[in-house]
Amino acid sequence: MRGDLVVIGTAFSYLALLFMVAAWGDRRAEQGRSLIGSPTVYALSIAVYCTAWTFYGSVGRAAQYGPSFLLIYLGPTLAMLLAPFTLRKMVRIAAQQRITSIADFISARYGKSSRLGALVALMALITITPYIALQLKAITVSHAVLMNYPLGADTTLDNERFWMDRSFWIAMVLAVFIILFGTRHLDASERHEGMVAAIAVESLVKLIAFLAVGIFVTFILFAGPAALLAEVAATPALMHSMRLENVPGGATGWVGMLLLAFLAFFTLPRQFQVLVVENVDEQHLDRASWLFPLYLLLINLFVIPIALAGLLLGEGDPDSFVLTLPLSAGLEGLPLLVFIGGLSAATGMVIVETIALSTMVSNQLMMPLLLKVKGLYSGRHGRLADWLLNIRRVAILLILLLGYLYHALIGDSYSLVTIGLVSFAGVAQFAPALLIGLYWRGATRQGATLGLLAGFFIWFYTLLLPGFAQSGWLEASLITQGPWGISWLSPYALLGLSGWDIYTHSLFWSMLANVGLLVGISLFTRPTPMEQTQAALFTEAMHPHLPTTARWQGQTTEGALYTLLVRYLGHGATLRVFTALDAPLGDAEAYQRPASGELITRAEQALSGSLGSASASVLINSVLRGEALDMESVLTILDTTSQALEYNRRLEQKSQELARVGEELRSANERLREVDRMKDEFVAMVSHELRTPLTSIRSFAEILRDTPDIEAEKRQHFLGIMVLESQRLSRLIDEILDLARLESGRLSLKPVPVDLALVAKQSSEALARLHDEQGLTFEFIAEVSTAMVLADPDRLEQVIINLLENARKFADTQQPRITLRIYEYNGAFRLSVEDNGPGIPVAERENVFEKFYQLKLKESPKIQGRPKGSGLGLPISRAIIHHLGGKLWAETSTLGGTALQLELPRHSV
Amino acid sequence: MKSVSASHRRRERFIALTLLALFMFCPPMLLIIDRLPGLLGWLPLYLFIVWGVLIGFTAWLVEPPKRP
């Protein structure tokens, strides 16, 4: 059943499926309907982090070292938590500067240094090749396990020739895949749509396969996690397998491994590729910051159950438990699915890593060499664009062959996880130059270079070399006694530092040297203007007003730029650069036109995206006359903008404060104006009110003076009017004076205990004659016999009379009615005067207590022709009652008109 | 002004969450959990739970609230 043909057929069918997915993705991208413009696909593509090492090796590591396997995934979880600070910045810089790889990134940061770029590319090549070998090995081993079970995997491996080795042919198929989908455009900073789509699919496949085997082992092979744990608990040898004591190096090893995974997540070339280069939208980082950790959690969920189950059942090599457990149960389909899952994990990693490495090889290693050969770039023979793509294709083939060779030659001596961790520690050496360079403007090229070299050397000495010794290539005494018997140089216990696990030990020393030299040398070296500019552009990348690139100062013609771009990028890409800026070419005149700074910048960016920033800078310089870059200007712009930003921030604070103070002033002014207006109105009203009686007195007096022979009866009548008007005038003046005194607080009231009911009775009796004359029905209701309050009796009488007079004026003209009622309410005494007049609209009720306010009820015929008051009675009454500690307000009366309510607190003896 | 301070607040929350994660995943806490009495040790369960909670928090922080 489990025939070789079936397995090989399935594997290659799966690869064919990947080809189709990738081709589809690329076609959709060409049509402008990208398949992968979604944060979910982005998160899935980051899951290329989970390689065959995760797929097979996690279980192996869990079986051997307990929970320490989780650290490889907790590190990236921490890194993703910091995504808003680090990754976002890296993504933005990469987009601004058209970065193509991590080597390009580091080279660009340190002044577009070709040498630093080449160094990083070379180091990446050395550290990653074993990792690629590891993937190929995983494919070979898993295939062998699948075929040979229940025999061991090793039985046949040794006898095979390479053309019999499935992993060789898979490597070749992958080479074709990568060449087809990874080198479609020369511009490596553009997204490889098809490839990313295929990687996302692979991430799903490996997750499903792993979850399937996990569920099978936990719930079918054993009856659920509880049953599994019960069996483990019954096996004394496994009791401590998942405790910290099983972790190499204990707590120190734990922290070291966490840090290692954290750093490597940023610096693994494939992670940089998917996280930064292939990112199309910064916002996708948001979703990825939780979706990717969730993916990691899910793929690790069943690692411990599988490891424990494998240990319980004694299924051989822990690295193969995921295969051997379903095989031992006699299943056919599940092992095949697991094999495909492992294949996905391995091929996904190989594809992305190879693209990243081949870009570095072509842009950072080959291009600078080519540029050194004068004839190649100054000569007139073109088509370098095709050359470069071919270089990349050859590089892909060579990298895969190198990986295969490594696997075939020394791959057997290491277990999966060991190779992976050695690679991790190697690429982690890029982290100081990368991360410190991202935040510290003072980091210089010399510091970064020396730090990298020292860190790399220590890594090589403390991890790679002893690895060779363990493989038997070097004497084992190197590890045990140190080189030439010098024990303090022993690679696993440098300076006698022992008791740590080898990775933490290596990471500690290499990082110490790396960071130490980077910082130390940077403090004592002077960066070139180009370095300063780039450092500023990198560290200030999140600056909202950042100038995108340096300003070109030199002179060149559009023709020269055009020729340069055509030679390196081909016609299509060149035309895109020129048309994007509306700089049409075609006539001889345009050829001689001086190129604008923007065009030069665009040309450099286009070259950067294809050849790397260092080479692009060299090429642009080759066609410029005069001083190439206006370095000072960028730095000045950056410094002034950051200063300006600070000023802006402070200014904004100040102006907010000012606005608040201004608002307060405005409202105070408003109040003052209102008061002023009221005063003016008051004066106008007073004058008006005084003039009416005065005018009448004066006119009658003039009549009397001018007509001495006026009839006695008439004279008497006129004099009577004059007396009445004079009385009205003096009353008005009394009232105004009262009011003025009340308002200024100079009115002296002499409150004594007084019976409100008695005062009310007296007041109404005083008005009885007037009421009788008018035919008014007056009703006096005292609900309490005595109502003692504290008040000035004269003033209180004045108020009550005023209220009664008011009611009389507004009561119904035909059948006027007034009710005066005294009653107790909530421990106070109230006096209400109600009339059956037209009443006061609710909105006007408070206004009647304003000075000189006259109800404007002209439409109501009942009101017309009424004797008008001075308009001061109610305001004065209210002021007096307020002085006495009471209240006065208007309500609707049960009689239909107005009820004026007076309330005074009860006076208890 | 409002959006700037909102993004500031988000960044602060991320920093706090990272520090929390560091605390939960590193020795003092780790040793405490590892030494809890129990047949097989609580460390793996603890790690998975903390991990899951962190992921939940992150999702809550970054995903905009659903609008109907």
Coordinates of N, CA, C and O in Angstrom, one line a residue, chain A residues 476-616:
Chain A
A476 N 38.1 15.5 19.4 CA 37.1 15.8 20.5 C 37.8 16.5 21.6 O 37.1 17.1 22.4
S477 N 39.1 16.4 21.7 CA 39.8 17.0 22.8 C 39.7 18.5 22.8 O 39.9 19.2 23.8
L478 N 39.3 19.0 21.6 CA 39.1 20.5 21.4 C 38.1 21.0 22.4 O 38.2 22.0 23.1
I479 N 37.0 20.1 22.5 CA 35.9 20.5 23.4 C 36.3 20.2 24.9 O 36.1 21.0 25.8
T480 N 36.8 19.1 25.1 CA 37.1 18.7 26.5 C 38.2 19.4 27.2 O 38.1 19.8 28.3
Q481 N 39.3 19.6 26.4 CA 40.5 20.2 27.0 C 40.8 21.6 26.5 O 41.8 22.2 27.0
G482 N 40.2 22.0 25.5 CA 40.5 23.3 24.9 C 41.6 23.1 23.8 O 42.2 22.1 23.8
P483 N 41.7 24.1 22.9 CA 42.7 24.0 21.9 C 44.1 24.0 22.5 O 44.4 24.8 23.4
W484 N 45.0 23.1 22.0 CA 46.4 23.0 22.6 C 46.4 22.8 24.1 O 47.3 23.3 24.8
G485 N 45.3 22.3 24.6 CA 45.3 22.0 26.0 C 45.0 23.2 26.9 O 45.2 23.2 28.1
I486 N 44.7 24.4 26.2 CA 44.5 25.6 27.0 C 43.0 25.5 27.5 O 42.1 25.8 26.7
S487 N 42.8 25.2 28.7 CA 41.4 24.9 29.1 C 40.5 26.1 29.1 O 39.3 26.0 28.8
W488 N 41.0 27.3 29.4 CA 40.1 28.5 29.4 C 39.7 28.9 28.0 O 38.9 29.8 27.8
L489 N 40.3 28.3 27.0 CA 39.9 28.6 25.6 C 38.8 27.6 25.1 O 38.4 27.6 23.9
S490 N 38.5 26.7 26.0 CA 37.6 25.6 25.6 C 36.3 26.2 25.0 O 35.7 27.1 25.7
P491 N 35.9 25.8 23.8 CA 34.8 26.5 23.1 C 33.4 26.5 23.9 O 32.6 27.4 23.7
Y492 N 33.2 25.4 24.7 CA 32.0 25.4 25.4 C 32.0 26.0 26.8 O 31.0 26.1 27.5
A493 N 33.3 26.4 27.2 CA 33.4 27.0 28.5 C 34.5 28.1 28.5 O 35.5 28.0 29.1
L494 N 34.2 29.1 27.7 CA 35.2 30.2 27.5 C 35.4 30.9 28.8 O 34.5 31.2 29.6
L495 N 36.7 31.1 29.1 CA 37.1 31.8 30.3 C 36.6 31.0 31.5 O 36.3 31.6 32.6
G496 N 36.4 29.7 31.3 CA 36.0 28.9 32.5 C 34.5 29.0 32.8 O 34.0 28.6 33.8
L497 N 33.8 29.8 31.9 CA 32.3 29.9 32.2 C 31.6 28.6 31.8 O 31.4 28.3 30.6
S498 N 31.3 27.8 32.8 CA 30.7 26.5 32.5 C 29.4 26.4 33.3 O 29.0 27.3 34.1
G499 N 28.6 25.4 33.0 CA 27.3 25.2 33.6 C 26.2 25.8 32.8 O 25.0 25.6 33.2
W500 N 26.5 26.6 31.8 CA 25.4 27.1 31.0 C 25.2 26.2 29.8 O 26.2 25.4 29.4
D501 N 24.1 26.2 29.2 CA 23.9 25.4 27.9 C 24.7 26.1 26.8 O 25.0 27.3 26.9
I502 N 25.1 25.3 25.8 CA 26.0 25.8 24.8 C 25.5 27.1 24.1 O 26.3 27.9 23.7
Y503 N 24.2 27.1 23.9 CA 23.6 28.3 23.1 C 23.7 29.5 23.9 O 24.0 30.6 23.4
T504 N 23.3 29.5 25.1 CA 23.3 30.6 26.0 C 24.7 31.1 26.1 O 25.0 32.3 26.1
H505 N 25.6 30.1 26.3 CA 27.0 30.5 26.5 C 27.6 31.2 25.2 O 28.2 32.3 25.3
S506 N 27.2 30.7 24.1 CA 27.7 31.3 22.8 C 27.0 32.6 22.6 O 27.7 33.6 22.2
L507 N 25.7 32.7 22.9 CA 25.0 34.0 22.7 C 25.6 35.0 23.6 O 25.8 36.2 23.2
F508 N 25.9 34.7 24.9 CA 26.4 35.6 25.8 C 27.7 36.2 25.3 O 27.8 37.5 25.2
W509 N 28.6 35.4 25.0 CA 29.9 35.9 24.6 C 29.9 36.7 23.3 O 30.5 37.7 23.1
S510 N 29.1 36.1 22.3 CA 29.1 36.7 21.0 C 28.4 38.1 21.1 O 28.8 39.1 20.5
M511 N 27.3 38.1 21.9 CA 26.6 39.4 22.0 C 27.4 40.4 22.8 O 27.4 41.6 22.4
L512 N 28.1 39.9 23.8 CA 28.9 40.9 24.5 C 29.9 41.5 23.6 O 30.1 42.8 23.6
A513 N 30.6 40.7 22.8 CA 31.6 41.3 21.9 C 30.9 42.2 20.8 O 31.4 43.3 20.5
N514 N 29.8 41.7 20.3 CA 29.2 42.3 19.2 C 28.6 43.7 19.6 O 29.0 44.7 19.1
V515 N 27.8 43.7 20.7 CA 27.3 45.0 21.2 C 28.4 45.9 21.7 O 28.4 47.1 21.4
G516 N 29.3 45.3 22.4 CA 30.4 46.1 23.0 C 31.2 46.8 21.9 O 31.4 48.0 22.0
L517 N 31.6 46.1 20.9 CA 32.3 46.7 19.8 C 31.5 47.7 19.0 O 32.0 48.8 18.7
L518 N 30.3 47.4 18.8 CA 29.4 48.3 18.0 C 29.3 49.6 18.7 O 29.5 50.7 18.2
V519 N 29.0 49.5 20.0 CA 28.8 50.8 20.8 C 30.2 51.5 21.0 O 30.3 52.7 20.8
G520 N 31.2 50.7 21.5 CA 32.5 51.2 21.8 C 33.1 51.9 20.6 O 33.6 53.1 20.7
I521 N 33.2 51.2 19.5 CA 33.9 51.8 18.3 C 33.1 53.0 17.8 O 33.6 54.0 17.4
S522 N 31.7 52.8 17.8 CA 30.9 54.0 17.3 C 31.2 55.2 18.1 O 31.2 56.3 17.5
L523 N 31.4 55.1 19.4 CA 31.7 56.3 20.2 C 33.0 57.0 19.8 O 33.1 58.2 20.1
F524 N 33.9 56.2 19.2 CA 35.2 56.8 18.9 C 35.5 57.0 17.4 O 36.6 57.1 17.0
T525 N 34.4 56.8 16.6 CA 34.7 57.0 15.1 C 33.7 58.1 14.6 O 32.7 58.3 15.2
R526 N 34.1 58.7 13.5 CA 33.3 59.8 12.9 C 32.6 59.2 11.7 O 33.2 58.7 10.8
P527 N 31.3 59.3 11.6 CA 30.6 58.8 10.4 C 30.8 59.8 9.3 O 31.0 61.0 9.4
T528 N 30.8 59.2 8.0 CA 30.9 60.0 6.8 C 29.5 60.7 6.7 O 28.5 60.3 7.3
P529 N 29.5 61.8 5.8 CA 28.2 62.5 5.6 C 27.1 61.5 5.2 O 26.0 61.6 5.6
M530 N 27.5 60.6 4.3 CA 26.5 59.6 3.8 C 25.9 58.8 4.9 O 24.7 58.6 5.0
E531 N 26.8 58.4 5.8 CA 26.4 57.6 7.0 C 25.4 58.4 7.9 O 24.4 57.9 8.3
Q532 N 25.8 59.7 8.1 CA 25.0 60.5 8.9 C 23.6 60.6 8.4 O 22.6 60.6 9.1
T533 N 23.6 60.9 7.0 CA 22.3 61.0 6.4 C 21.4 59.8 6.6 O 20.3 59.8 7.0
Q534 N 22.0 58.6 6.2 CA 21.3 57.4 6.3 C 20.9 57.1 7.7 O 19.8 56.6 8.0
A535 N 21.8 57.4 8.7 CA 21.5 57.1 10.1 C 20.2 58.0 10.5 O 19.3 57.5 11.1
A536 N 20.3 59.2 10.0 CA 19.1 60.1 10.4 C 17.9 59.6 9.7 O 16.8 59.5 10.4
L537 N 17.9 59.2 8.4 CA 16.7 58.7 7.8 C 16.2 57.4 8.4 O 15.0 57.2 8.4
F538 N 17.1 56.6 9.0 CA 16.6 55.4 9.6 C 16.0 55.6 11.0 O 14.9 55.2 11.3
T539 N 16.8 56.4 11.8 CA 16.3 56.5 13.2 C 15.1 57.4 13.2 O 14.2 57.3 14.1
E540 N 14.9 58.3 12.2 CA 13.8 59.2 12.3 C 12.7 58.8 11.3 O 11.9 59.6 10.9
A541 N 12.7 57.5 11.0 CA 11.8 57.0 9.9 C 10.3 57.3 10.2 O 9.5 57.4 9.3
M542 N 10.0 57.3 11.5 CA 8.6 57.5 11.9 C 8.2 58.9 11.9 O 7.0 59.3 12.2
H543 N 9.1 59.8 11.7 CA 9.0 61.2 11.6 C 7.9 61.6 10.5 O 8.1 61.2 9.4
P544 N 6.9 62.3 10.9 CA 5.9 62.6 9.9 C 6.3 63.5 8.7 O 5.8 63.4 7.6
H545 N 7.4 64.3 8.9 CA 7.8 65.2 7.8 C 9.1 64.8 7.3 O 9.9 65.7 6.9
L546 N 9.4 63.5 7.2 CA 10.7 63.0 6.8 C 10.9 63.3 5.4 O 10.1 62.9 4.5
P547 N 12.1 63.9 5.0 CA 12.4 63.9 3.6 C 12.7 62.4 3.2 O 13.4 61.7 3.9
T548 N 12.2 62.0 2.1 CA 12.3 60.5 1.8 C 13.7 60.1 1.5 O 14.1 59.0 1.9
T549 N 14.5 60.9 0.8 CA 15.9 60.5 0.6 C 16.7 61.8 0.6 O 16.2 62.9 0.7
A550 N 18.0 61.5 0.4 CA 18.9 62.6 0.4 C 18.6 63.4 -0.9 O 18.1 62.9 -1.9
R551 N 19.0 64.7 -0.9 CA 18.8 65.5 -2.1 C 20.1 65.4 -2.9 O 21.2 65.6 -2.4
W552 N 19.8 65.2 -4.2 CA 21.0 65.2 -5.1 C 21.3 66.6 -5.5 O 20.5 67.4 -5.9
Q553 N 22.6 66.8 -5.5 CA 23.0 68.2 -5.8 C 23.7 68.2 -7.1 O 23.8 69.3 -7.8
G554 N 24.3 67.1 -7.5 CA 25.1 67.1 -8.8 C 24.3 67.3 -10.0 O 23.0 67.3 -9.9
Q555 N 24.9 67.4 -11.1 CA 24.2 67.7 -12.4 C 24.4 66.5 -13.3 O 25.4 65.9 -13.3
T556 N 23.3 66.2 -14.0 CA 23.4 65.2 -15.0 C 22.2 65.5 -16.0 O 21.4 66.3 -15.7
T557 N 22.2 64.8 -17.1 CA 21.2 65.0 -18.1 C 20.2 63.9 -18.0 O 20.5 62.8 -17.5
E558 N 19.0 64.1 -18.5 CA 18.0 63.0 -18.5 C 18.5 61.9 -19.4 O 18.2 60.7 -19.1
G559 N 19.2 62.2 -20.4 CA 19.7 61.2 -21.3 C 20.6 60.2 -20.6 O 20.5 59.0 -20.8
A560 N 21.5 60.8 -19.8 CA 22.5 60.0 -19.1 C 21.8 59.0 -18.2 O 22.1 57.8 -18.1
L561 N 20.8 59.5 -17.5 CA 20.1 58.7 -16.5 C 19.3 57.6 -17.3 O 19.3 56.4 -16.8
Y562 N 18.7 58.0 -18.4 CA 18.0 57.1 -19.2 C 18.8 55.9 -19.6 O 18.5 54.7 -19.5
T563 N 20.0 56.2 -20.1 CA 20.9 55.2 -20.6 C 21.3 54.3 -19.5 O 21.3 53.0 -19.6
L564 N 21.6 54.9 -18.3 CA 22.0 54.1 -17.2 C 20.9 53.1 -16.8 O 21.1 51.9 -16.6
L565 N 19.7 53.6 -16.7 CA 18.6 52.8 -16.2 C 18.3 51.7 -17.2 O 18.0 50.5 -16.8
V566 N 18.3 52.0 -18.5 CA 18.0 51.0 -19.5 C 19.0 49.9 -19.4 O 18.6 48.7 -19.5
R567 N 20.2 50.2 -19.2 CA 21.2 49.2 -19.2 C 21.0 48.2 -18.0 O 21.2 47.0 -18.1
Y568 N 20.6 48.8 -16.9 CA 20.5 47.9 -15.7 C 19.1 47.4 -15.4 O 18.9 46.3 -14.9
L569 N 18.1 48.1 -15.9 CA 16.7 47.7 -15.5 C 15.9 47.3 -16.7 O 14.8 46.7 -16.6
G570 N 16.4 47.6 -17.9 CA 15.6 47.3 -19.1 C 14.7 48.5 -19.4 O 14.5 49.4 -18.6
H571 N 14.0 48.4 -20.6 CA 13.2 49.5 -21.1 C 12.0 49.7 -20.3 O 11.6 50.8 -20.0
G572 N 11.3 48.6 -20.0 CA 10.0 48.7 -19.3 C 10.1 49.5 -18.0 O 9.4 50.5 -17.8
A573 N 11.0 49.1 -17.1 CA 11.2 49.7 -15.8 C 11.6 51.1 -15.9 O 11.2 52.0 -15.2
T574 N 12.5 51.4 -16.9 CA 13.0 52.7 -17.1 C 11.9 53.7 -17.5 O 11.7 54.8 -17.0
L575 N 11.0 53.2 -18.4 CA 9.9 54.0 -18.9 C 9.0 54.3 -17.7 O 8.5 55.4 -17.6
R576 N 8.8 53.4 -16.8 CA 7.9 53.6 -15.6 C 8.5 54.7 -14.8 O 7.8 55.6 -14.3
V577 N 9.8 54.7 -14.6 CA 10.4 55.8 -13.8 C 10.2 57.1 -14.4 O 9.8 58.1 -13.8
F578 N 10.4 57.2 -15.7 CA 10.3 58.5 -16.4 C 8.8 59.0 -16.6 O 8.5 60.1 -16.3
T579 N 7.9 58.1 -16.9 CA 6.6 58.5 -17.1 C 5.9 58.9 -15.8 O 5.0 59.7 -15.7
A580 N 6.3 58.2 -14.7 CA 5.8 58.5 -13.4 C 6.0 60.0 -13.1 O 5.3 60.6 -12.3
L581 N 7.1 60.5 -13.6 CA 7.4 61.9 -13.3 C 7.1 62.8 -14.5 O 7.5 64.0 -14.5
D582 N 6.4 62.3 -15.5 CA 6.0 63.1 -16.6 C 7.3 63.7 -17.3 O 7.3 64.9 -17.6
A583 N 8.2 62.9 -17.5 CA 9.4 63.3 -18.1 C 9.6 62.5 -19.4 O 10.4 61.6 -19.5
P584 N 8.8 62.8 -20.4 CA 8.8 62.0 -21.6 C 10.1 62.1 -22.4 O 10.7 63.2 -22.5
L585 N 10.6 61.0 -22.8 CA 11.8 61.0 -23.6 C 11.5 60.8 -25.1 O 10.4 60.3 -25.4
G586 N 12.4 61.0 -25.9 CA 12.1 60.6 -27.3 C 12.8 61.5 -28.2 O 13.4 61.1 -29.2
D587 N 12.9 62.8 -27.9 CA 13.6 63.7 -28.8 C 15.0 64.0 -28.3 O 15.3 63.8 -27.1
A588 N 15.8 64.5 -29.2 CA 17.2 64.7 -28.8 C 17.3 65.8 -27.8 O 18.2 65.8 -26.9
E589 N 16.4 66.7 -27.8 CA 16.4 67.9 -26.9 C 16.3 67.4 -25.5 O 17.0 67.8 -24.6
A590 N 15.3 66.5 -25.3 CA 15.1 66.0 -23.9 C 16.3 65.3 -23.4 O 16.6 65.3 -22.2
Y591 N 17.1 64.7 -24.3 CA 18.3 64.0 -23.9 C 19.3 64.9 -23.2 O 20.0 64.5 -22.3
Q592 N 19.3 66.1 -23.6 CA 20.3 67.1 -23.1 C 19.7 67.9 -21.9 O 20.5 68.6 -21.2
R593 N 18.4 67.7 -21.6 CA 17.8 68.4 -20.5 C 18.4 68.0 -19.2 O 18.6 66.8 -19.0
P594 N 18.7 69.0 -18.3 CA 19.2 68.6 -17.0 C 18.2 67.8 -16.2 O 17.0 68.2 -16.3
A595 N 18.6 66.8 -15.6 CA 17.6 66.0 -14.8 C 17.3 66.6 -13.5 O 18.1 67.2 -12.8
S596 N 16.0 66.6 -13.2 CA 15.6 67.2 -11.9 C 16.0 66.3 -10.7 O 16.3 65.1 -10.9
G597 N 16.1 67.0 -9.6 CA 16.5 66.2 -8.4 C 15.6 65.0 -8.1 O 16.0 63.9 -7.7
E598 N 14.3 65.3 -8.4 CA 13.3 64.2 -8.1 C 13.5 63.0 -9.0 O 13.4 61.9 -8.6
L599 N 13.9 63.3 -10.3 CA 14.1 62.3 -11.2 C 15.3 61.4 -10.8 O 15.3 60.2 -10.9
I600 N 16.3 62.1 -10.4 CA 17.5 61.4 -9.9 C 17.2 60.5 -8.7 O 17.6 59.3 -8.7
T601 N 16.4 61.0 -7.8 CA 16.0 60.3 -6.7 C 15.2 59.0 -7.1 O 15.4 57.9 -6.6
R602 N 14.2 59.2 -8.0 CA 13.4 58.1 -8.5 C 14.3 57.1 -9.1 O 14.1 55.9 -9.0
A603 N 15.3 57.5 -9.9 CA 16.2 56.6 -10.6 C 17.0 55.8 -9.6 O 17.1 54.6 -9.7
E604 N 17.4 56.5 -8.6 CA 18.2 55.8 -7.5 C 17.3 54.7 -6.8 O 17.8 53.6 -6.6
Q605 N 16.1 55.1 -6.5 CA 15.2 54.2 -5.9 C 15.0 52.9 -6.7 O 15.0 51.8 -6.3
A606 N 14.7 53.2 -8.0 CA 14.5 52.1 -8.9 C 15.7 51.1 -9.0 O 15.6 49.9 -8.9
L607 N 16.9 51.7 -9.0 CA 18.1 50.9 -9.0 C 18.2 50.2 -7.7 O 18.6 49.0 -7.7
S608 N 17.9 50.9 -6.6 CA 18.1 50.2 -5.3 C 17.2 49.0 -5.2 O 17.6 47.9 -4.7
G609 N 16.0 49.1 -5.7 CA 15.0 48.0 -5.6 C 15.5 46.8 -6.4 O 15.2 45.7 -6.1
S610 N 16.4 47.0 -7.4 CA 16.9 45.9 -8.2 C 18.3 45.5 -7.8 O 18.6 44.3 -7.8
L611 N 19.1 46.4 -7.5 CA 20.5 46.1 -7.3 C 21.0 46.2 -5.9 O 22.1 45.9 -5.6
G612 N 20.2 46.8 -5.0 CA 20.6 47.0 -3.6 C 21.1 48.5 -3.6 O 21.5 49.1 -4.6
S613 N 21.0 49.1 -2.4 CA 21.2 50.5 -2.2 C 22.6 50.9 -2.5 O 22.9 51.9 -3.0
A614 N 23.6 50.0 -2.1 CA 25.0 50.4 -2.2 C 25.4 50.5 -3.7 O 25.9 51.5 -4.1
S615 N 25.0 49.5 -4.5 CA 25.3 49.6 -5.9 C 24.6 50.7 -6.6 O 25.1 51.4 -7.5
A616 N 23.3 50.9 -6.2 CA 22.6 52.0 -6.8 C 23.3 53.4 -6.6 O 23.4 54.2 -7.5

